[in-house]
Coordinates of C-alpha atoms in Angstrom, one line a residue:
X1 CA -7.5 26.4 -26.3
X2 CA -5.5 26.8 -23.0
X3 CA -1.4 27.5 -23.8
X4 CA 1.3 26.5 -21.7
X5 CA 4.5 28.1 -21.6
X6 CA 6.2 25.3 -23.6
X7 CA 6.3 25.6 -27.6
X8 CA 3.1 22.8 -28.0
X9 CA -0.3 24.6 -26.8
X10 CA -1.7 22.2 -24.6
X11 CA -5.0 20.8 -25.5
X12 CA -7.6 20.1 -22.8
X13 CA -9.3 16.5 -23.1
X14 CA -13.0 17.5 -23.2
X15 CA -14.3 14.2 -22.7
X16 CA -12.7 13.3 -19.4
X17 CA -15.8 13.6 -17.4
X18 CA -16.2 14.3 -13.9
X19 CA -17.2 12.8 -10.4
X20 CA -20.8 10.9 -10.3
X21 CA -20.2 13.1 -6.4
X22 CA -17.9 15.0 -5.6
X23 CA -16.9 12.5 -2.3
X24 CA -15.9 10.3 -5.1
X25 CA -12.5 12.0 -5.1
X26 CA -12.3 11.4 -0.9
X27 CA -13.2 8.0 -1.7
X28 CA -10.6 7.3 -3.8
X29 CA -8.3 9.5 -2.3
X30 CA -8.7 7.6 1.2
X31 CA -8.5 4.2 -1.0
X32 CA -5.0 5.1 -1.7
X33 CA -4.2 3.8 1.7
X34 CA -4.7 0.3 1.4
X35 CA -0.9 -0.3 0.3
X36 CA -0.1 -3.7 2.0
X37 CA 3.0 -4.2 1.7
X38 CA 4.3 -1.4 4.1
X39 CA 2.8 -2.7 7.1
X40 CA 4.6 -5.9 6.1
X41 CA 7.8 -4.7 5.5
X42 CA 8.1 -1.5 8.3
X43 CA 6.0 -3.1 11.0
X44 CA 8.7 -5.2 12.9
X45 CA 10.2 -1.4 13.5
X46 CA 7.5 0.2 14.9
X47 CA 6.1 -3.1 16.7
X48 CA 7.4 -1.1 20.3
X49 CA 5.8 1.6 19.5
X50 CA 2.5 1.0 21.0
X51 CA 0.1 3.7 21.1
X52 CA 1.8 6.5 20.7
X53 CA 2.1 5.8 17.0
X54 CA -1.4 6.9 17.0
X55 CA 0.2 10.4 17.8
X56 CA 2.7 10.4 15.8
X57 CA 0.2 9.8 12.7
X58 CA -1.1 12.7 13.6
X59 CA 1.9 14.4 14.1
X60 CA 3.2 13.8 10.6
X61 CA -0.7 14.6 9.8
X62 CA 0.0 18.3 10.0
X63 CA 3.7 18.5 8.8
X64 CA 3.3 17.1 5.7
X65 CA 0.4 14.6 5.1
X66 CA -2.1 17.6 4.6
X67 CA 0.2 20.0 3.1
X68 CA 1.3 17.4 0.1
X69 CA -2.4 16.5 -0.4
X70 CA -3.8 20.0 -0.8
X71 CA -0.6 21.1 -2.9
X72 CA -1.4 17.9 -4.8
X73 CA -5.1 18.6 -5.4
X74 CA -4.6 22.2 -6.1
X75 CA -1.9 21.3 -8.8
X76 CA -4.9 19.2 -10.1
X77 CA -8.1 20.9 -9.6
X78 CA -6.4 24.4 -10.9
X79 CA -5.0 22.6 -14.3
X80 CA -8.0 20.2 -15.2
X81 CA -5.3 17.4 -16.3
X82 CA -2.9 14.8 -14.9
X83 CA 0.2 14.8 -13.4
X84 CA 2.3 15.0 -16.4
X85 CA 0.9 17.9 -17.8
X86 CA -0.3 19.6 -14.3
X87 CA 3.6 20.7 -14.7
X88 CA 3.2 22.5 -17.3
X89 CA 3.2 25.5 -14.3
X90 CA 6.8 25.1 -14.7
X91 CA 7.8 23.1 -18.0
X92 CA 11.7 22.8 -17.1
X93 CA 9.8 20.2 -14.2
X94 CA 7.7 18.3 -16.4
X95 CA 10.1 15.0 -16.6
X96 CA 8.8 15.1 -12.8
X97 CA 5.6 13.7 -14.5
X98 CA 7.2 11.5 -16.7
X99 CA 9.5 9.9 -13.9
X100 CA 6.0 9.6 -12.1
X101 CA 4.6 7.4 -14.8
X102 CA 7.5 5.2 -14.8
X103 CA 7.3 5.0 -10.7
X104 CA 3.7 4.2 -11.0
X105 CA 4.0 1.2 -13.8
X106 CA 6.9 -0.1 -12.2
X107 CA 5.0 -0.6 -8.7
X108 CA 1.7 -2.1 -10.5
X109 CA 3.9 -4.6 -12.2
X110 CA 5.1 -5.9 -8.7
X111 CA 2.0 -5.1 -6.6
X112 CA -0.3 -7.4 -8.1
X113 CA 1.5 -10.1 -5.8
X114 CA -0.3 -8.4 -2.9
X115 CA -3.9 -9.6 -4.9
X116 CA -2.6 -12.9 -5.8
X117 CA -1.8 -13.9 -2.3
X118 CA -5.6 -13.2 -0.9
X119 CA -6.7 -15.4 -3.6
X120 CA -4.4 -18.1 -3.1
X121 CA -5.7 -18.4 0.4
X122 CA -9.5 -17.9 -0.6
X123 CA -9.4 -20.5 -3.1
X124 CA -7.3 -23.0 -0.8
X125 CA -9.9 -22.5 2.2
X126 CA -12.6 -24.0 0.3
X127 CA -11.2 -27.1 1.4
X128 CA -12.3 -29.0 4.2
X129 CA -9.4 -28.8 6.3
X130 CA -7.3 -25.6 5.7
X131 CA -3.8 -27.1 4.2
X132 CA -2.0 -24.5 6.9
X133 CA -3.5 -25.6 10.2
X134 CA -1.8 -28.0 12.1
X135 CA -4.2 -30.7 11.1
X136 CA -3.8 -30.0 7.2
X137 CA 0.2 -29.3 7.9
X138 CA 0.1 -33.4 7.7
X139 CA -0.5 -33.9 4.2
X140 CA 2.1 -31.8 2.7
X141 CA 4.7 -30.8 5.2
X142 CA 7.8 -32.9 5.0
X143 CA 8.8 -33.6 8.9
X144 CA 12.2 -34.8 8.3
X145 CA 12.8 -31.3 6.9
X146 CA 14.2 -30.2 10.3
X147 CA 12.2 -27.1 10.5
X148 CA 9.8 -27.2 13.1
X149 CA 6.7 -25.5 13.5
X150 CA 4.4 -23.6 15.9
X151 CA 2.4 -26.7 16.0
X152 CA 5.6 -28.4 17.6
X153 CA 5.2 -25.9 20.3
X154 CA 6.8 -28.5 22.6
X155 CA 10.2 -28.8 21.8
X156 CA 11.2 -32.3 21.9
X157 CA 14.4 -33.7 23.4
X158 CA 15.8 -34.7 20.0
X159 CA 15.7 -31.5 18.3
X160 CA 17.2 -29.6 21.7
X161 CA 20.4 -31.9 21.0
X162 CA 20.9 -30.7 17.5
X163 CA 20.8 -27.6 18.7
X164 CA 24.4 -25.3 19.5
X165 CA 23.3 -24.6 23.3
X166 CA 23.3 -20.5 22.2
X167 CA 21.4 -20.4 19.2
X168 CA 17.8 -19.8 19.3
X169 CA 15.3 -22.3 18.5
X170 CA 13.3 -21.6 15.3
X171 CA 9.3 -22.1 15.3
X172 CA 7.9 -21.8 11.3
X173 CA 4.5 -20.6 10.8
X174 CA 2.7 -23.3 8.5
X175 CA 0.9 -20.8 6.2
X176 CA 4.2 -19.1 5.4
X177 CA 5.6 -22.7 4.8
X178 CA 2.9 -23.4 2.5
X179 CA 3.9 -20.2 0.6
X180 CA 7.1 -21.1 0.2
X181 CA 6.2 -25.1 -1.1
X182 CA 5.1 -23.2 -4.3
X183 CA 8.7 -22.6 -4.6
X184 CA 11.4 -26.0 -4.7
X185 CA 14.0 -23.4 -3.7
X186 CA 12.3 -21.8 -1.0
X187 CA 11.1 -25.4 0.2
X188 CA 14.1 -25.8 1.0
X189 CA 15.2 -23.6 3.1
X190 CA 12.9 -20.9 3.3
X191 CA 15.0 -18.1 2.2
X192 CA 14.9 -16.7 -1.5
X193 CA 18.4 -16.3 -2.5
X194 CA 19.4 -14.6 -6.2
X195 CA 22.0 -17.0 -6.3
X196 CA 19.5 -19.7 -7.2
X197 CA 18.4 -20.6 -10.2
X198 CA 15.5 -19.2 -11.9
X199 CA 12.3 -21.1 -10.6
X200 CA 8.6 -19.9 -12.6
X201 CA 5.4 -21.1 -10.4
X202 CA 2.9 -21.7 -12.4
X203 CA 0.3 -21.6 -9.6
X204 CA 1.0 -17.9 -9.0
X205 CA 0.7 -17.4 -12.7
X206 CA -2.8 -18.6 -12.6
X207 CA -3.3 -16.6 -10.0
X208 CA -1.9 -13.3 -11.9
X209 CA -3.9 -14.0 -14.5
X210 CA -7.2 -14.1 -12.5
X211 CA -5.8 -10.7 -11.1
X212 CA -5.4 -8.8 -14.2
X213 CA -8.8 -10.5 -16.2
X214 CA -10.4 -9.0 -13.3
X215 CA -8.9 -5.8 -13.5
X216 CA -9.7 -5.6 -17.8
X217 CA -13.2 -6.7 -16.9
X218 CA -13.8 -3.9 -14.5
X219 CA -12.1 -1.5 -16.8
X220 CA -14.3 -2.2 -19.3
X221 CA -17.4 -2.3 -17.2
X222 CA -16.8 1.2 -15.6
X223 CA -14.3 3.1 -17.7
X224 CA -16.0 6.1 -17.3
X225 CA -14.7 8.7 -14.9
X226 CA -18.5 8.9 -13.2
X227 CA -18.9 5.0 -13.4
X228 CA -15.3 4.1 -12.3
X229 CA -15.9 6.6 -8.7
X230 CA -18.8 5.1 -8.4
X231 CA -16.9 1.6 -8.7
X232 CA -14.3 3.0 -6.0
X233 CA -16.5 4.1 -3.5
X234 CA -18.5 1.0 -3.0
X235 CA -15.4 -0.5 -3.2
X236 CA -13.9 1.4 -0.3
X237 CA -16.3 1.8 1.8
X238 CA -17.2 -2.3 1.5
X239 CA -13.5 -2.5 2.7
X240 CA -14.0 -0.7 5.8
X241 CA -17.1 -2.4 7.1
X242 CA -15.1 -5.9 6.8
X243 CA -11.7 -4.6 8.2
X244 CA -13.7 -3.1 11.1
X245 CA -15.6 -7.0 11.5
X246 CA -12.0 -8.7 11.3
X247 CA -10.7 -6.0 13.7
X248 CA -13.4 -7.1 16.1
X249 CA -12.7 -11.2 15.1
X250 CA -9.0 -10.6 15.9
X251 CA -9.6 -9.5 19.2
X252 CA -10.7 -12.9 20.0
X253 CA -7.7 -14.8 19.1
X254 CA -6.0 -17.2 21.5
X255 CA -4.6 -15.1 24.4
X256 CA -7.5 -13.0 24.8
X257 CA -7.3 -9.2 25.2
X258 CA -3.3 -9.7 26.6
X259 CA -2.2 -7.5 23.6
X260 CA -4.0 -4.6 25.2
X261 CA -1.0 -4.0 27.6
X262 CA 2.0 -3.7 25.8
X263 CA 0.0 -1.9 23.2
X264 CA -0.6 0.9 25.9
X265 CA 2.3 0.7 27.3
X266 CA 5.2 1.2 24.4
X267 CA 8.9 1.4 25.6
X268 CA 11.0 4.7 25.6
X269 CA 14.1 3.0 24.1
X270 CA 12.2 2.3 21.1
X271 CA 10.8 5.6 20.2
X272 CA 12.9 7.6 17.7
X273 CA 13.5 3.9 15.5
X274 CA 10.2 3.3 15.7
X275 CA 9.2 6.7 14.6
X276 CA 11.0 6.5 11.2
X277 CA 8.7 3.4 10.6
X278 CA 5.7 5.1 11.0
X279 CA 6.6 7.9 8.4
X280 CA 7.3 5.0 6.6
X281 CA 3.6 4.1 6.7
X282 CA 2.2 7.6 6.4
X283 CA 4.2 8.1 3.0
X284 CA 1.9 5.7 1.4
X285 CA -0.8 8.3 1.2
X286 CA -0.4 8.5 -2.5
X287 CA -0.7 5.1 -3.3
X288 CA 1.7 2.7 -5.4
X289 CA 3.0 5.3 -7.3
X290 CA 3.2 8.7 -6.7
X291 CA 1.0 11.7 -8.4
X292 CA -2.6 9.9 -8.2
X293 CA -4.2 12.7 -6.2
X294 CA -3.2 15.3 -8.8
X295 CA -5.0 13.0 -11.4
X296 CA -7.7 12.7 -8.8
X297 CA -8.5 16.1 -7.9
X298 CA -8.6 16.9 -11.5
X299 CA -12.0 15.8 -12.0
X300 CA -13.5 18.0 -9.5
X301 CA -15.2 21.0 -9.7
X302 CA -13.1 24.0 -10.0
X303 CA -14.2 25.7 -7.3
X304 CA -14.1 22.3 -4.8
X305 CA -13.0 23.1 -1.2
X306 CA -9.5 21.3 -1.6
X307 CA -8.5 22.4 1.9
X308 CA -11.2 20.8 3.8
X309 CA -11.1 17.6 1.8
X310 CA -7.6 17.0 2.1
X311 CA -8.2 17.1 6.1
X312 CA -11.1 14.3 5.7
X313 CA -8.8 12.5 3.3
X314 CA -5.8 12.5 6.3
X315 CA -8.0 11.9 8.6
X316 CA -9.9 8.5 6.6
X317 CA -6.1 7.2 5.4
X318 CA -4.9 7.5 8.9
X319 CA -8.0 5.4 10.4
X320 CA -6.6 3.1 7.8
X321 CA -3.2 2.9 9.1
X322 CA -4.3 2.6 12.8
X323 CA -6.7 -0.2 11.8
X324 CA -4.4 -1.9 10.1
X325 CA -2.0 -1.9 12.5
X326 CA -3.7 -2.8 15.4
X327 CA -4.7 -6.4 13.2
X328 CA -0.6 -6.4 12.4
X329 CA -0.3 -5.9 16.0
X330 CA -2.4 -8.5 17.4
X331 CA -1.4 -10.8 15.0
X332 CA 2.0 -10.6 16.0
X333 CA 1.5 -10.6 19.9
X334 CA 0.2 -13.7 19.3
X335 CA 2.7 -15.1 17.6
X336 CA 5.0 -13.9 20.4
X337 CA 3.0 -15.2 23.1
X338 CA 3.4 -18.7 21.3
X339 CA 7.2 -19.0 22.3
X340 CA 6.9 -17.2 25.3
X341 CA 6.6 -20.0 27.3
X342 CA 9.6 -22.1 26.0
X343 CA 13.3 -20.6 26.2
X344 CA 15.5 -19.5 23.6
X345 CA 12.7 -20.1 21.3
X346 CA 11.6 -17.5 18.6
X347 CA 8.5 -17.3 15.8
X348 CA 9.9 -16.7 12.4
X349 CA 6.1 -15.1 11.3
X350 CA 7.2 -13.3 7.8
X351 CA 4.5 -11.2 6.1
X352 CA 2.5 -10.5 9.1
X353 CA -0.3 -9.0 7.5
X354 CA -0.6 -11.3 4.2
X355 CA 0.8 -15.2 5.3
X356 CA 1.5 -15.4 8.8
X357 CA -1.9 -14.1 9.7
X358 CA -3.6 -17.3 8.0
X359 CA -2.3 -19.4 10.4
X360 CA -3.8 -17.1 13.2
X361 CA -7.2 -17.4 11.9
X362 CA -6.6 -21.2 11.4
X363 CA -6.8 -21.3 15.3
X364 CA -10.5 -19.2 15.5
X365 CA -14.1 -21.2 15.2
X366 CA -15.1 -21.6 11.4
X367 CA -11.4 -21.2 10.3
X368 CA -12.7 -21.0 7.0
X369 CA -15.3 -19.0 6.8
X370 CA -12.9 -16.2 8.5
X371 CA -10.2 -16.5 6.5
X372 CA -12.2 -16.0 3.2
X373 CA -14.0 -12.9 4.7
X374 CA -10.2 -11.7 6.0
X375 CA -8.3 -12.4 2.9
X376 CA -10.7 -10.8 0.9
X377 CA -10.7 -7.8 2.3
X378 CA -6.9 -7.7 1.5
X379 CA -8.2 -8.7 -1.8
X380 CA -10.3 -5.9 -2.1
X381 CA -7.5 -3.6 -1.2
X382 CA -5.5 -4.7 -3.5
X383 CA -7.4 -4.3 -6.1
X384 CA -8.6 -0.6 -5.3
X385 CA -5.3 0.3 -5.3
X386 CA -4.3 -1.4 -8.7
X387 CA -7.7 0.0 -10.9
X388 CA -7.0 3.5 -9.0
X389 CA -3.3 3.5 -9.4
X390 CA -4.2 2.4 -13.7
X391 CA -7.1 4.9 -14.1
X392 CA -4.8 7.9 -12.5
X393 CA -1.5 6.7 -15.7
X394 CA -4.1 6.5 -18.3
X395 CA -5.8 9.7 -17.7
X396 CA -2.4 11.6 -17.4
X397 CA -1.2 10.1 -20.4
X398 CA -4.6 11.1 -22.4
X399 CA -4.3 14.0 -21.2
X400 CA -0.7 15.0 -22.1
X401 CA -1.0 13.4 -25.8
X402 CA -3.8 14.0 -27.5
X403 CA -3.6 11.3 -30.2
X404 CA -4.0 8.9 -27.2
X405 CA -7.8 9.9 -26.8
X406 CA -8.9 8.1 -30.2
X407 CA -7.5 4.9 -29.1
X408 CA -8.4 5.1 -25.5
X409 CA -9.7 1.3 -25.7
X410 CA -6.8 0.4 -27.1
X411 CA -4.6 1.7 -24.7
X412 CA -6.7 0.7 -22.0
X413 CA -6.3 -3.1 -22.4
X414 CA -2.7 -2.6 -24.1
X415 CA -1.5 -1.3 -21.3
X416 CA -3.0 -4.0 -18.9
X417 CA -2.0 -6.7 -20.7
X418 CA 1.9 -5.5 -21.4
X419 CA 1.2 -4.8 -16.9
X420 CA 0.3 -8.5 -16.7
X421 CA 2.9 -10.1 -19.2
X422 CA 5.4 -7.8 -17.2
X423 CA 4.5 -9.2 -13.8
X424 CA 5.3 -12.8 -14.3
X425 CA 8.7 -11.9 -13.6
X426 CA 7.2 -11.9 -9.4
X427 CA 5.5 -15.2 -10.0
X428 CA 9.5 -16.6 -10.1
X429 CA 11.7 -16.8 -6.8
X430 CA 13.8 -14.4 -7.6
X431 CA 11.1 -11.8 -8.1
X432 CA 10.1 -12.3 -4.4
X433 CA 13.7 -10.5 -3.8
X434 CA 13.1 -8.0 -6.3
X435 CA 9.6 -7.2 -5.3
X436 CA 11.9 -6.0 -1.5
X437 CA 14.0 -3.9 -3.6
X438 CA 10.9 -2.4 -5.3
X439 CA 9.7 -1.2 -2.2
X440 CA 12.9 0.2 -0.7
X441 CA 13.3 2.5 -4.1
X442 CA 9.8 3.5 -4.2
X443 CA 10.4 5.0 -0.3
X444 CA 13.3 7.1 -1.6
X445 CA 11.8 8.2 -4.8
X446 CA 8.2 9.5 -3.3
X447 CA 10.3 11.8 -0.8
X448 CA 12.4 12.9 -3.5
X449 CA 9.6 13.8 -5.8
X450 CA 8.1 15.6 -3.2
X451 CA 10.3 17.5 -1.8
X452 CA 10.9 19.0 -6.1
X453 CA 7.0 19.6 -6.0
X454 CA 7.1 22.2 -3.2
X455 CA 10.3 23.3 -5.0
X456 CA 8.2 24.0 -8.1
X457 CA 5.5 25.1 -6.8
X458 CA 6.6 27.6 -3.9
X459 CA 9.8 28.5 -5.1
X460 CA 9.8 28.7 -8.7
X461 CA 5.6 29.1 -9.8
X462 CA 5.7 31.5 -6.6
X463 CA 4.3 31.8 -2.9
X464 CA 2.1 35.0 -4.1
X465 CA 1.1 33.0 -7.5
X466 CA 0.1 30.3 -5.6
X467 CA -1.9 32.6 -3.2
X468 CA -3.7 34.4 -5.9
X469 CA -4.9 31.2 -7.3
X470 CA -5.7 29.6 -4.1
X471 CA -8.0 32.3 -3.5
X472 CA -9.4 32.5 -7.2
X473 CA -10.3 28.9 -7.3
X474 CA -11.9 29.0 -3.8
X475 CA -12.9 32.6 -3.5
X476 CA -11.5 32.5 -0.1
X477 CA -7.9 34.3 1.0
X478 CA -5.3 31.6 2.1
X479 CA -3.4 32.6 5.4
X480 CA 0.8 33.4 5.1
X481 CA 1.5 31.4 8.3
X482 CA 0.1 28.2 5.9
X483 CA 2.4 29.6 3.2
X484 CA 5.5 29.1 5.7
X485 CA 4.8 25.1 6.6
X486 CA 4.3 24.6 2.6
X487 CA 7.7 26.5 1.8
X488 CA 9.7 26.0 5.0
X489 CA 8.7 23.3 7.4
X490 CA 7.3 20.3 5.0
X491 CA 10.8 20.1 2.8
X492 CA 13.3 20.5 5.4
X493 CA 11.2 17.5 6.6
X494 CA 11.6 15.7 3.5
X495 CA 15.3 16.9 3.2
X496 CA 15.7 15.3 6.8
X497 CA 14.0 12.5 6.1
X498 CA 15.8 11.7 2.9
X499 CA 19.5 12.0 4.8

């Protein structure tokens, strides 16, 4: 039996298993990328930024992406348990894991809106004509609304007389529109407001409870720590291959390969803004919550080379974030070459990534058949990081209490279904503005839990501690320059970025 330092003697699980491989752990490691909603909600600030966010991903690569990752994975791999009880290295830190738990529940209870809205536009292009092209716009859109669309491109003398001469002209994107017509408050006028009342759609809750049967059936199909990698790793790399084909289909959209020139050419003025954005982006390396790649790691080997890994695992989650946004990019290039033409006229294209982007592929040749193949990649995203993000709590809890194991079943399914019954709260109109608020605390609260990791570790378990296991577990010395960016450079990063 392996003691901590706390009174309780900490009891190892002996049935967790291990990795089918051991690229299972890169593979889910890198799948902890596919967070939507950053790109949706950071990418107007970085939009400028061009190219040279490619180097600053890099940048940021070495400062802190790598550092956190191998301190994560060592925390893991060296303890054999989750990321409650990985802190029993320093016991007065362990509500660090607890507070992790919470963080991580908290975001699967809103994220499961990022898998509902793939599936609301897969199920909705099996019809004939897509209901947000400007052809399907017909049969739902009230006209007499007053909100014009991007299939009005031509502003008509009526509207320009309604219009104060210094206000600018707004152009709606139909497949955001058609979002919102699930919603009599946000039909409206667009904009969800917590002043209106409370307003359940009982479309999306159909569509939240295809999201979570999915997620029980898969965890009862591949449970397993061997079987659920396995899961992960097709499901990632399946991912890939179709975000590379609707990469190469997006290049193709109206306006040809015009993006191509502000993209390589970013302004100056934007730089430092659009800089904040992209560590923005690069903070989602740990998925919706935070501690997954200390559950992660803890199923590999023990003497796993942790330091080379955590370089592929940079290197695969920032091709993510470069892929991702170039798609976010040339979406939204060519929604601003739309009201380019006509003056004072701007393209109000929320969501880039998840709604606006429908109404872009509306536009292509067989409409439908790429917006199944594009939305289902998101889909697939989605749900990677919502089986990863559950499998990471539920082997952290089983590993801290040990009456848990018994009743893993039990707490399996309990703990999906009290996930599922919790998220209807984001299938109302007021949990669309919660779901922003969400987000905004979850930015704060990663930095902050990271900056009292290297705390714990390199200040309070101890730079030489943490050397003499390093080179135990890998049975290879680990340099003191290294030592200095874990200690020094990487949290006066964090406290910087934090301020």
């Amino acid at each position: 039996m392996v003691h901590g330092t706390g009174q309780k003697p900490f009891s190892p699980d002996l049935n967790r298993g291990k990795w089918e491989r051991p690229t299972d752990y890169i593979f889910a490691s890198v799948g902890l990328a596919l967070k939507l909603d950053v790109f949706d909600f950071t990418y107007y600030s970085h939009y400028d930024l061009g190219i040279l966010g490619i180097l600053i991903y890099f940048a940021y690569m070495v400062i802190y992406m790598v550092p956190i990752i191998f301190v994560h994975s060592f925390m893991g791999q060296f303890s054999s348990s989750g990321f409650i009880s990985a802190f029993r290295l320093s016991p007065f830190f362990k509500g660090v894991g607890y507070v992790s738990v919470i963080l991580s529940l908290s975001m699967l209870i809103y994220y499961s809106l990022y898998a509902a809205i793939p599936l609301l536009f897969i199920i909705n292009s099996l019809r004939p004509t897509l209901p947000w092209s400007c052809e399907g716009l017909k049969s739902w859109f009230n006209e007499t609304s007053g909100r014009l669309t991007i299939c009005n491109r031509t502003i008509s003398g009526e509207y320009s007389e309604n219009q104060n001469y210094t206000d600018k002209r707004k152009l709606y994107v139909p497949s955001v529109l058609y979002f919102d017509n699930l919603y009599d408050s946000l039909r409206e006028n667009g904009d969800p407001n917590i002043k209106d009342d409370y307003e359940l759609s009982w479309y999306f809750v159909g569509l939240f409870a295809l999201v979570w049967t999915a997620v029980a059936v898969i965890f009862y199909k591949f449970s397993e720590t061997a079987k659920f990698g396995k899961f992960i790793r097709y499901m990632v790399i399946g991912t890939l291959i179709l975000l590379l084909v609707c990469f190469a289909r997006f290049l193709f959209l109206p306006g040809g390969l015009s993006w191509m020139d502000r993209y390589a050419t970013p302004k100056s003025s934007d730089w430092v803004d659009s800089s904040t954005s992209t560590y923005l982006i690069a903070m989602q390396a740990f998925g919706a919550g935070w501690g997954s790649v200390i559950a992660l790691s803890s199923f590999n080997g023990f003497k796993t080379d942790i330091m080379s890994y955590s370089w592929i695992i940079s290197f695969g989650q920032i091709f993510i974030y470069i892929m991702f946004g170039l798609v976010s990019f040339m979406v939204e290039h060519y929604f601003k070459e739309l009201s380019k033409d006509v003056d004072k006229t701007e393209v109000i294209n929320l969501w880039v990534m998840i709604l606006s982007s429908a109404s872009a592929l509306s536009t292509m040749s067989w409409p439908n058949l790429w917006t199944i193949i594009y939305y289902t990649t998101l889909l697939m995203a989605a749900v990677i990081l919502i089986t990863t993000q559950i499998f990471t709590v539920l082997q952290s809890l089983f590993d801290e209490f040990e009456e848990l194991r018994v009743r893993k079943q039990e707490v399996t399914f309990g703990l999906i279904g009290g996930l599922a019954l919790s998220s209807i709260f984001f299938c109302t109109n007021h949990g669309i503005v919660f779901y922003c608020i969400f987000y905004g605390d979850s930015n704060f609260s990663h930095s902050l839990l990271h900056l009292l990791l290297f705390l714990v570790v390199f200040w309070i378990y101890g730079p030489e501690r943490f050397q003499r296991d390093i080179e135990f577990m890998l049975g290879q010395p680990f340099a003191s320059w290294k030592i200095c960016i874990f200690r020094f450079i990487a949290p006066i990063f964090f406290v910087f970025c934090l301020l």
